[in-house]
Each structure stands twice: as structure tokens, then as C-alpha cells.
CSV table of C-alpha atoms in Angstrom, one decimal:
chain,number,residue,atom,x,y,z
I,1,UNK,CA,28.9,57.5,20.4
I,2,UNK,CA,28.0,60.1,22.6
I,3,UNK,CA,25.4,61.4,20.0
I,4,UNK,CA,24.0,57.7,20.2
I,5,UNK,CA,24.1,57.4,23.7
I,6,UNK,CA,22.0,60.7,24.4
I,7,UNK,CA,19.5,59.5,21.4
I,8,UNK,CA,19.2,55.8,23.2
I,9,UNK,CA,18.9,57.8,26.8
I,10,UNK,CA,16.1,59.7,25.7
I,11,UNK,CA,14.0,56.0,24.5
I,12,UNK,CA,15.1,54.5,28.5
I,13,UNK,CA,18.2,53.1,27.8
I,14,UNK,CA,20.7,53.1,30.5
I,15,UNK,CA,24.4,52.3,30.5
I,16,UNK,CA,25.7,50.3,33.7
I,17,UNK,CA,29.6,50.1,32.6
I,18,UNK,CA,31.8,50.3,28.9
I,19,UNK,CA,29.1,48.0,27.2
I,20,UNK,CA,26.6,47.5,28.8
I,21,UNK,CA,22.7,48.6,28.4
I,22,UNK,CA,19.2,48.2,30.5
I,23,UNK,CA,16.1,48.9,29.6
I,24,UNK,CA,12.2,48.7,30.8
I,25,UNK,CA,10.4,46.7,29.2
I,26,UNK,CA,6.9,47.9,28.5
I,27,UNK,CA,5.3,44.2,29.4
I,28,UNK,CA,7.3,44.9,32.9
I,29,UNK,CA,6.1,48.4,32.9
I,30,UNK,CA,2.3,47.0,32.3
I,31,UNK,CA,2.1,44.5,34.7
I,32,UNK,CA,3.3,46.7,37.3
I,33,UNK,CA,-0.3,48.8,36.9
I,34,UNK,CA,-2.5,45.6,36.3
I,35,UNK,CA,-2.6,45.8,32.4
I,36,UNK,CA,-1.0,42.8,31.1
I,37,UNK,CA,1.7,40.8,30.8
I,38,UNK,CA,4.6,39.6,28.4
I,39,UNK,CA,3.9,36.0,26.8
I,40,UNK,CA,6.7,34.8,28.7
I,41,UNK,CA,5.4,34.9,31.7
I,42,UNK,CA,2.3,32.7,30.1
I,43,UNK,CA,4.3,30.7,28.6
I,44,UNK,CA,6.9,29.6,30.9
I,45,UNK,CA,5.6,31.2,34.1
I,46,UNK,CA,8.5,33.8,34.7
I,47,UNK,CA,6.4,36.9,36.4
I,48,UNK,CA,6.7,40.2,33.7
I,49,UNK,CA,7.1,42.5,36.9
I,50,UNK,CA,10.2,41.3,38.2
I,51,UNK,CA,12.0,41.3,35.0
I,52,UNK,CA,15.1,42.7,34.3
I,53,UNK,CA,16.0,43.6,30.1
I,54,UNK,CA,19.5,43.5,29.9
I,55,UNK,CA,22.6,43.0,28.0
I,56,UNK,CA,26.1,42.7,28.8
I,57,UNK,CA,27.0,43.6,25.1
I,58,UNK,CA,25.4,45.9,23.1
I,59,UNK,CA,27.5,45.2,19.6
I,60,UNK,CA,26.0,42.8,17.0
I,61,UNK,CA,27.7,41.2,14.3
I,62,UNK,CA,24.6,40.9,12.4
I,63,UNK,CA,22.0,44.1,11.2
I,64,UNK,CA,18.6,42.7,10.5
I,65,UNK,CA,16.1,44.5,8.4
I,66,UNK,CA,13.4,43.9,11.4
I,67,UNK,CA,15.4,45.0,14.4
I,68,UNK,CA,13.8,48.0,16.7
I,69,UNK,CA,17.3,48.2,17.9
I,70,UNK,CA,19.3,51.3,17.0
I,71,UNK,CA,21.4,49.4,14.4
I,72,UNK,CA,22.2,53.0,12.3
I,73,UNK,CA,24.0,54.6,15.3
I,74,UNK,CA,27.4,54.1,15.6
I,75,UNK,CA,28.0,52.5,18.8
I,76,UNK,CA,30.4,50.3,17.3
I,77,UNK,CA,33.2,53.8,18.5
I,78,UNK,CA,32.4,53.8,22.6
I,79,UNK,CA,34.1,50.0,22.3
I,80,UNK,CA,37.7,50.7,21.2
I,81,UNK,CA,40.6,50.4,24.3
I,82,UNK,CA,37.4,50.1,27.0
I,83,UNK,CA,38.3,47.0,28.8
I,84,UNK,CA,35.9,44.2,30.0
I,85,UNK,CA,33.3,45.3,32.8
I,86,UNK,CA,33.3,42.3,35.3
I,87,UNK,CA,29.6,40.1,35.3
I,88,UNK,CA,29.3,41.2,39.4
I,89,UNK,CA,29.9,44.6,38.3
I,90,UNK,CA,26.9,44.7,35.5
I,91,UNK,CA,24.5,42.6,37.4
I,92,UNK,CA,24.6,45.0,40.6
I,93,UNK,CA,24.7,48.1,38.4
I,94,UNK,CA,21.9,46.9,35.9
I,95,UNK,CA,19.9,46.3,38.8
I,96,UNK,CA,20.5,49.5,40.3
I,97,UNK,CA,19.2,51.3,37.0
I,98,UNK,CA,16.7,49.4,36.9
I,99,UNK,CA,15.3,50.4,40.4
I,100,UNK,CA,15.9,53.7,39.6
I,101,UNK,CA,14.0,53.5,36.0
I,102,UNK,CA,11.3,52.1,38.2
I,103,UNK,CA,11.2,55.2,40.7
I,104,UNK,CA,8.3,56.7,38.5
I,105,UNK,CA,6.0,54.0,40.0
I,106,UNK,CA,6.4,54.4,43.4
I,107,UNK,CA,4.1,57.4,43.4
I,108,UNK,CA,1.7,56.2,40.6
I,109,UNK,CA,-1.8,55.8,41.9
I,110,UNK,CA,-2.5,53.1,39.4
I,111,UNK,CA,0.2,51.1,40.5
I,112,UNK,CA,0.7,47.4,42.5
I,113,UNK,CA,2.4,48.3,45.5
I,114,UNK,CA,3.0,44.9,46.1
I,115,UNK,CA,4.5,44.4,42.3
I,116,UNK,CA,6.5,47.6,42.7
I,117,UNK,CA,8.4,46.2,46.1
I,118,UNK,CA,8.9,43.1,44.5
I,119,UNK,CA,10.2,44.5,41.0
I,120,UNK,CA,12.9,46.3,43.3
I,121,UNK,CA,14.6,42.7,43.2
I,122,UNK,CA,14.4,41.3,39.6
I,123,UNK,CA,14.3,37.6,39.3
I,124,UNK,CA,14.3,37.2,35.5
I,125,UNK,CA,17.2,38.7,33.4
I,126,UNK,CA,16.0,39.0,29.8
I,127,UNK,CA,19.5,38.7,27.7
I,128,UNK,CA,17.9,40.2,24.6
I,129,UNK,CA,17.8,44.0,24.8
I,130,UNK,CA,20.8,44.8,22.2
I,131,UNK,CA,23.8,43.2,20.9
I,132,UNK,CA,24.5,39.7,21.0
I,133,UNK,CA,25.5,38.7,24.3
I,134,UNK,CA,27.3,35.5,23.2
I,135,UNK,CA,30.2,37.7,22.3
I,136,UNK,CA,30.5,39.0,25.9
I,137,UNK,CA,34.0,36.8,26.8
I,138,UNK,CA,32.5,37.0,30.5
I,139,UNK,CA,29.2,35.3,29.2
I,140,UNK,CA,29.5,32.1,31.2
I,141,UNK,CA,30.4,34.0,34.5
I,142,UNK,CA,27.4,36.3,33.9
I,143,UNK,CA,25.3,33.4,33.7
I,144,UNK,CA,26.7,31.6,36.5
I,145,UNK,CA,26.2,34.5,38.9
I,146,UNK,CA,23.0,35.3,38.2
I,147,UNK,CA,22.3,31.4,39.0
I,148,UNK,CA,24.4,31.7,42.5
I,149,UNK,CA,21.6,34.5,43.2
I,150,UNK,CA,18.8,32.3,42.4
I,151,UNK,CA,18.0,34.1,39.4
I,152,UNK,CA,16.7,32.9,36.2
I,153,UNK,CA,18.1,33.7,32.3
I,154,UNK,CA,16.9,33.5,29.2
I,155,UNK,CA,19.7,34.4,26.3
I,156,UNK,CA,18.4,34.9,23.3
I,157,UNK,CA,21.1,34.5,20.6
I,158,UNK,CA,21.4,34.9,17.0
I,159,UNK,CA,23.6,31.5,16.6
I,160,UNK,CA,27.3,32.9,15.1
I,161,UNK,CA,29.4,31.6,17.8
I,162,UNK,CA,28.9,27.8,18.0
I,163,UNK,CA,32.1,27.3,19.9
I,164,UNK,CA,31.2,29.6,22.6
I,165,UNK,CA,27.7,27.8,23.0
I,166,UNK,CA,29.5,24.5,22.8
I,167,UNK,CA,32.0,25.9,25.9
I,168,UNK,CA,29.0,27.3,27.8
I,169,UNK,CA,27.8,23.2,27.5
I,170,UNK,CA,30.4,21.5,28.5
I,171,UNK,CA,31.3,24.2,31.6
I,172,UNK,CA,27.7,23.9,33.0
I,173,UNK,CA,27.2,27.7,32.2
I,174,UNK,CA,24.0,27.9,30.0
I,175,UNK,CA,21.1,30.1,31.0
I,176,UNK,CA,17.6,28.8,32.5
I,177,UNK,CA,16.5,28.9,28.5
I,178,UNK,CA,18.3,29.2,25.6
I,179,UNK,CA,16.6,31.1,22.4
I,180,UNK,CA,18.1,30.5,19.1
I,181,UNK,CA,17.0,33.0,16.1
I,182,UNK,CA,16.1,31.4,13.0
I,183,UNK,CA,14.2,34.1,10.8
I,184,UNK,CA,15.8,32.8,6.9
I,185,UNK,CA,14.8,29.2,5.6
I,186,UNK,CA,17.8,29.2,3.2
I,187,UNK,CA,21.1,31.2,2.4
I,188,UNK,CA,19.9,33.7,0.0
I,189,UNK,CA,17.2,35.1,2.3
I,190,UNK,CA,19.5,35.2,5.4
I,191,UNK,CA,22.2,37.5,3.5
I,192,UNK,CA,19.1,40.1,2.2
I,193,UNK,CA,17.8,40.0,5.9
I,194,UNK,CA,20.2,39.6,7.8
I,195,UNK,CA,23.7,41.8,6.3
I,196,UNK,CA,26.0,40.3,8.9
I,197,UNK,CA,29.4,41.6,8.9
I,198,UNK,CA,29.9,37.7,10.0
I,199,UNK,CA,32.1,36.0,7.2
I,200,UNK,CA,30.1,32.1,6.7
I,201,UNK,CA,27.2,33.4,8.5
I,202,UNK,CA,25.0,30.8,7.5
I,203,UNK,CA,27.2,28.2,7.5
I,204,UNK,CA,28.2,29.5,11.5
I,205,UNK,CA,24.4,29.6,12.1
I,206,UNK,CA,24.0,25.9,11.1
I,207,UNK,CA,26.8,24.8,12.8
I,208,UNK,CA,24.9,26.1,16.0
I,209,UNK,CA,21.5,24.4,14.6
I,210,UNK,CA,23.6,20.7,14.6
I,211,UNK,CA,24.6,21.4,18.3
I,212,UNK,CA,21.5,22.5,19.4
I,213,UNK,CA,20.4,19.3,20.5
I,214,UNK,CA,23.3,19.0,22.5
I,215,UNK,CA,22.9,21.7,25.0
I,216,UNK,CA,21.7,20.7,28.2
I,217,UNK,CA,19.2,23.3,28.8
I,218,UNK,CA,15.6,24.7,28.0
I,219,UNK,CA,15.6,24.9,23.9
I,220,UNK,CA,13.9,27.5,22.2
I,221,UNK,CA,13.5,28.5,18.4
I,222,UNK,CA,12.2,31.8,17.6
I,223,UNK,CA,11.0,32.6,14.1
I,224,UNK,CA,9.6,36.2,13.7
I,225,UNK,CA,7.5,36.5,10.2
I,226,UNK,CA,7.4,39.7,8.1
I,227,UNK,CA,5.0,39.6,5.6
I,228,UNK,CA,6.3,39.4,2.0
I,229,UNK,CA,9.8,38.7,2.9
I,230,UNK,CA,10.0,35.4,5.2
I,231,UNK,CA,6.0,34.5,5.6
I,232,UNK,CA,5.3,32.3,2.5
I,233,UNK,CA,4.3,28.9,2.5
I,234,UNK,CA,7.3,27.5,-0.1
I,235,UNK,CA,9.9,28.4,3.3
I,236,UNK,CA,7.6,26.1,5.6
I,237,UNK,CA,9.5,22.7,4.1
I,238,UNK,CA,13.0,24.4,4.4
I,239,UNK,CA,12.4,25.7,8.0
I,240,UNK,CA,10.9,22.2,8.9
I,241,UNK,CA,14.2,20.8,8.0
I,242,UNK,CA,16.2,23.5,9.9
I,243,UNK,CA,14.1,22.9,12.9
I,244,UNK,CA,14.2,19.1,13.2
I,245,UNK,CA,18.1,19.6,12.8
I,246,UNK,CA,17.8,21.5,15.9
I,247,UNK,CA,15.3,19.5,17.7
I,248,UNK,CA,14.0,22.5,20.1
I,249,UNK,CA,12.4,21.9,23.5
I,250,UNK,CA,9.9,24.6,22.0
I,251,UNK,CA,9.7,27.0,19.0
I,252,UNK,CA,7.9,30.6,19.0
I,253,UNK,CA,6.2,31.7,15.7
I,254,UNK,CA,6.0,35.5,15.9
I,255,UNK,CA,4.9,39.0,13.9
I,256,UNK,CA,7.1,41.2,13.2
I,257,UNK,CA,5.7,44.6,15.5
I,258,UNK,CA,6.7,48.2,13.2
I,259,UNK,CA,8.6,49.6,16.4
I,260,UNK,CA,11.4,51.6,17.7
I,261,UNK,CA,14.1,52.0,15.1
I,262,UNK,CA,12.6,49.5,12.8
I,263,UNK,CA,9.9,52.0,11.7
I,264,UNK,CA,12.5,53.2,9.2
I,265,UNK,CA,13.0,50.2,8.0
I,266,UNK,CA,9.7,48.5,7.7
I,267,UNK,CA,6.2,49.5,8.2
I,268,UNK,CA,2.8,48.4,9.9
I,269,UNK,CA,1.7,46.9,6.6
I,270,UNK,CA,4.6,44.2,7.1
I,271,UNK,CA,2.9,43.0,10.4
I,272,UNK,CA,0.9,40.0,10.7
I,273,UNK,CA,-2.1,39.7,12.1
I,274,UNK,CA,-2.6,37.2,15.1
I,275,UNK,CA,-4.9,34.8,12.9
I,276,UNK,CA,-2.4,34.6,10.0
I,277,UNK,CA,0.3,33.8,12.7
I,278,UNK,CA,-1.3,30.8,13.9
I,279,UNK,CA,-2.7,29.9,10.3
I,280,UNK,CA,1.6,29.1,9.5
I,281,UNK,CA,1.7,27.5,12.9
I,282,UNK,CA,-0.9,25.4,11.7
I,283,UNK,CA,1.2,24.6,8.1
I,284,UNK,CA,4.6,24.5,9.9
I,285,UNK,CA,3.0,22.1,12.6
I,286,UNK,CA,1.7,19.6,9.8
I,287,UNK,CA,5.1,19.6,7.8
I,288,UNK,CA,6.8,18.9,10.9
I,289,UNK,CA,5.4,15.9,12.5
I,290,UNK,CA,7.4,14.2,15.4
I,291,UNK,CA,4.6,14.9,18.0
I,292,UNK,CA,4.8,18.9,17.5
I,293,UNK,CA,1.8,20.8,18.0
I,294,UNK,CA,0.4,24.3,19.2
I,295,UNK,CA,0.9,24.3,22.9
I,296,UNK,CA,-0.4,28.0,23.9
I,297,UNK,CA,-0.9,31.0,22.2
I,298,UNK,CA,-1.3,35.0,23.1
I,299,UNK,CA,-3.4,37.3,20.6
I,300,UNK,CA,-1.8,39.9,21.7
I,301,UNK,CA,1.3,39.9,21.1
I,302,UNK,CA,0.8,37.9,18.0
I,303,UNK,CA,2.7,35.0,18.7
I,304,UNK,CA,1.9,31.1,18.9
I,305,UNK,CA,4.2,28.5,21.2
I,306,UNK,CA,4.6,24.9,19.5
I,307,UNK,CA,6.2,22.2,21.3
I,308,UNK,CA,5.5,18.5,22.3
I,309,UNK,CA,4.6,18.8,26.0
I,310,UNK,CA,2.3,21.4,27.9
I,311,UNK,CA,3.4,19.9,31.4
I,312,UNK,CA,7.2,21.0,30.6
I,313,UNK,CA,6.6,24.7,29.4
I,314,UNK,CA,6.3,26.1,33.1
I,315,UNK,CA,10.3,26.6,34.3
I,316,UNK,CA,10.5,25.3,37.6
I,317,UNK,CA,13.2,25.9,40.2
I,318,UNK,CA,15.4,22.4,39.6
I,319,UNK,CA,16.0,24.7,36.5
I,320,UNK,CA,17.7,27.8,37.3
């Protein structure tokens, strides 16, 4: 691990705790000199600058093809006899990091002063760096005390632990918004892409599509498209049945970006471009029917938002 650790070090990542990790995002990083922001924050109105990357669990059962995460290091090691890091613990220490990840700008000319004094306090934790944070047995408490500090969460899992989600429902303990990864229309594709070490992986990932509907938060389907293994137009039907067994508040159609550790994996050529995104968006939009259509879009970061309602993508405070 510690060979890992120094590697992941040197491309930002900290460590607050025995598995834990926080990172910068380079949207957050952006908006805090005025060049952009991260389609969330168009989307849903969370601001890019105060944003805090995090995860309170850096293993994943699952090690997808696409992933810019450093799925070939052996992290797996740093996890045996470590105990459980309390969610108190890993909020005040990501946040610490975080600040000091952030010292850089303080003395950058090109800066927002006013954007750098108010990333010092994140309001948005981004459960998505590494991992999947479902698996964190303190997931519900983490989520709960970022809510007791006014703080929104978005959680993006990768839908293997149904009974978890289904706990986290009926304790009150989901996250502002909920992201659900669905990247294989049908069995065969999911075991190429996604090699989980998950035994009934797709059958555990459509167990999580039936409850979907049930969870008593903001929805959200994410389907990232790599050209020549997921982006064809015969998948459209069977993802159109997926989704409308999940019945998502919203669902994000994005390119797969050649970054990070997925550049060994799979290159530029396996992008999409922004106008072949919203060319499927178009397709899935048509086969899905039930008042779905394109709500918002943003070039560049090659993705496309479809939903039923503009008026409910903005997350308002009644929400966190």
C-alpha cells in the first residue's frame, strides 16, 4: 500500500484516517480562478467552489474498464485489522485537507478571493472520488452529519448493496441526491466491463434498480458511453427498460474522458464527442416515453441531463 499511497499522493490525493481519501477536483480548482464550472453546479445549482470530493471508502468491489481510479494498485492491503474511522472524525479531517490542498490559491493572482474564503467551508460533499462508499458500515451516520451541518451530499453508487440502500430509506439517512451507475444494458456486457469480484452482480444491481423508486430522495441515473463497447443503438431498448424499472428523478448521459489511470486502459479514440452524446440522448429520449426529455446540457463536459421537469433540477434547502 504504501507504494500506492505515495503514487496517489503525488496525483492530490490525501488520506484523512485508515480509509479514507480527498481530492481536488479540477471543476473546484477552475472555478476558484473564474474558468468554469462542473455540470453540477448547472445542473442542480450546487456552487463547484465549495465542493468537497471525498470518500469515506476507498475499496471497490467492482473494476471497470473506464475508471480513472487507481484500480491496479493494491490498496486492497492498508485495510486488514484497521478499524472503522468515525464519520465526525473524516468529515473534520477531509475538510482540513481540503483547506490545506487549497493553500496554493491564497497567493494566486488569478484567484477569487471571495471564492477562496468561501471554499475554506465546503458545502457540497461529492461521495464519488474512490471506492464505493455504500460499503462504509458508518454510511448513514456520515450522511446524517453532514446534514446536521447544513451540508449537502450527493453519493454516487455503483448499486451492489440493495439492503444497505433499502436501510439508509427507511432510517431517513440518504444523501441530498442519490446517483445510481448503470453503464451495461444486459448481463454479458456488465461482466466484460465491469469484472466485479461481486458474486450475482447483476442480479444485486437489479435488485437496487426495483427499489430505486422507493427511495425518498433526489434520483439520479448515470450512464457513461464508451464508444464501441456500450454506445450502440441495439442497447438503447434494453437500457430503456432498465431505466423505467428505476423510474429516476433524472438520468445523465455522459462520455467516457481518457484520464487518470484509465489511459491504460482506454484511449482518446473511445471518447465521444459532445454531438454524438446528445444524438443517443435524442434515441434513448424517444424509446423512453413517459414525459422524458433533454432538460439541459453542457458541451463541455460532454454530457446531456434528461428528466421530466426543469423547475425540479435546482436542489433547494427543504432538501438537504
Amino acid at each position: 500500500m504504501e507504494n500506492a499511497k505515495k503514487i496517489m499522493e503525488k496525483q492530490g490525493y490525501r488520506f484523512p484516517g485508515k480509509h479514507s481519501a480527498v481530492k481536488i477536483c479540477e471543476w473546484t480548482k477552475k472555478s476558484l480562478i473564474d474558468k468554469g464550472f462542473c455540470y453540477k453546479q448547472r445542473f442542480y445549482g450546487i456552487k463547484s467552489h465549495r465542493c468537497c470530493q471525498v470518500s469515506p471508502w476507498i475499496l471497490c468491489q467492482n473494476k471497470c474498464v473506464h475508471c480513472w481510479r487507481p484500480i491496479e494498485l493494491e490498496i486492497e492491503k492498508s485495510f486488514e485489522n484497521n478499524g472503522i474511522d468515525n464519520p465526525e472524525f473524516i468529515i473534520d479531517e477531509s475538510i482540513k485537507m481540503h483547506r490545506k490542498l487549497l493553500s496554493g490559491f491564497n497567493g494566486n493572482a488569478k484567484a477569487n478571493v471571495k471564492k477562496v474564503k468561501e471554499a475554506q467551508e465546503p458545502m457540497q460533499f461529492a461521495i464519488s472520488l474512490i471506492g464505493e462508499p455504500i460499503v462504509y458500515p458508518k454510511i448513514g451516520e456520515f450522511i446524517d452529519e453532514l446534514r446536521k451541518r447544513g451540508k449537502t451530499s450527493f453519493v454516487v453508487t455503483n448499486g451492489l448493496c440493495p439492503e444497505v440502500l433499502k436501510k439508509l430509506n427507511d432510517k431517513k439517512q440518504l444523501p441530498t441526491q442519490i446517483y445510481l451507475i448503470l453503464n451495461s444494458s444486459n448481463k454479458e456486457h456488465y461482466d466484460k466491463w465491469h469484472r466485479s469480484s461481486e458474486k450475482n452482480a447483476w442480479e444485486k444491481l437489479n435488485k437496487t434498480l426495483k427499489l430505486f423508486p422507493k427511495l425518498k430522495t433526489r434520483r439520479v441515473i448515470r450512464i457513461t458511453l464508451v464508444r464501441d463497447l456500450n454506445d450502440c443503438r441495439e442497447n438503447i431498448k434494453e437500457f430503456d427498460e432498465l431505466i423505467l424499472k428505476a423510474k429516476p428523478d433524472f438520468i445523465e448521459i455522459k462520455s467516457f474522458m481518457s484520464i487518470g489511470f484509465s489511459r491504460n486502459r482506454l484511449g482518446y479514440e473511445r471518447m465521444l464527442s459532445h454531438k454524438e452524446i446528445k444524438e443517443y440522448s435524442k434515441r434513448l429520449v424517444k424509446e423512453l416515453g413517459n414525459d422524458y426529455k433533454i432538460l439541459d446540457e453542457q458541451e463541455i463536459s460532454r454530457i446531456v441531463l434528461i428528466g421530466k421537469d426543469k423547475k425540479k433540477m435546482k436542489i433547494k434547502k427543504s432538501e438537504i
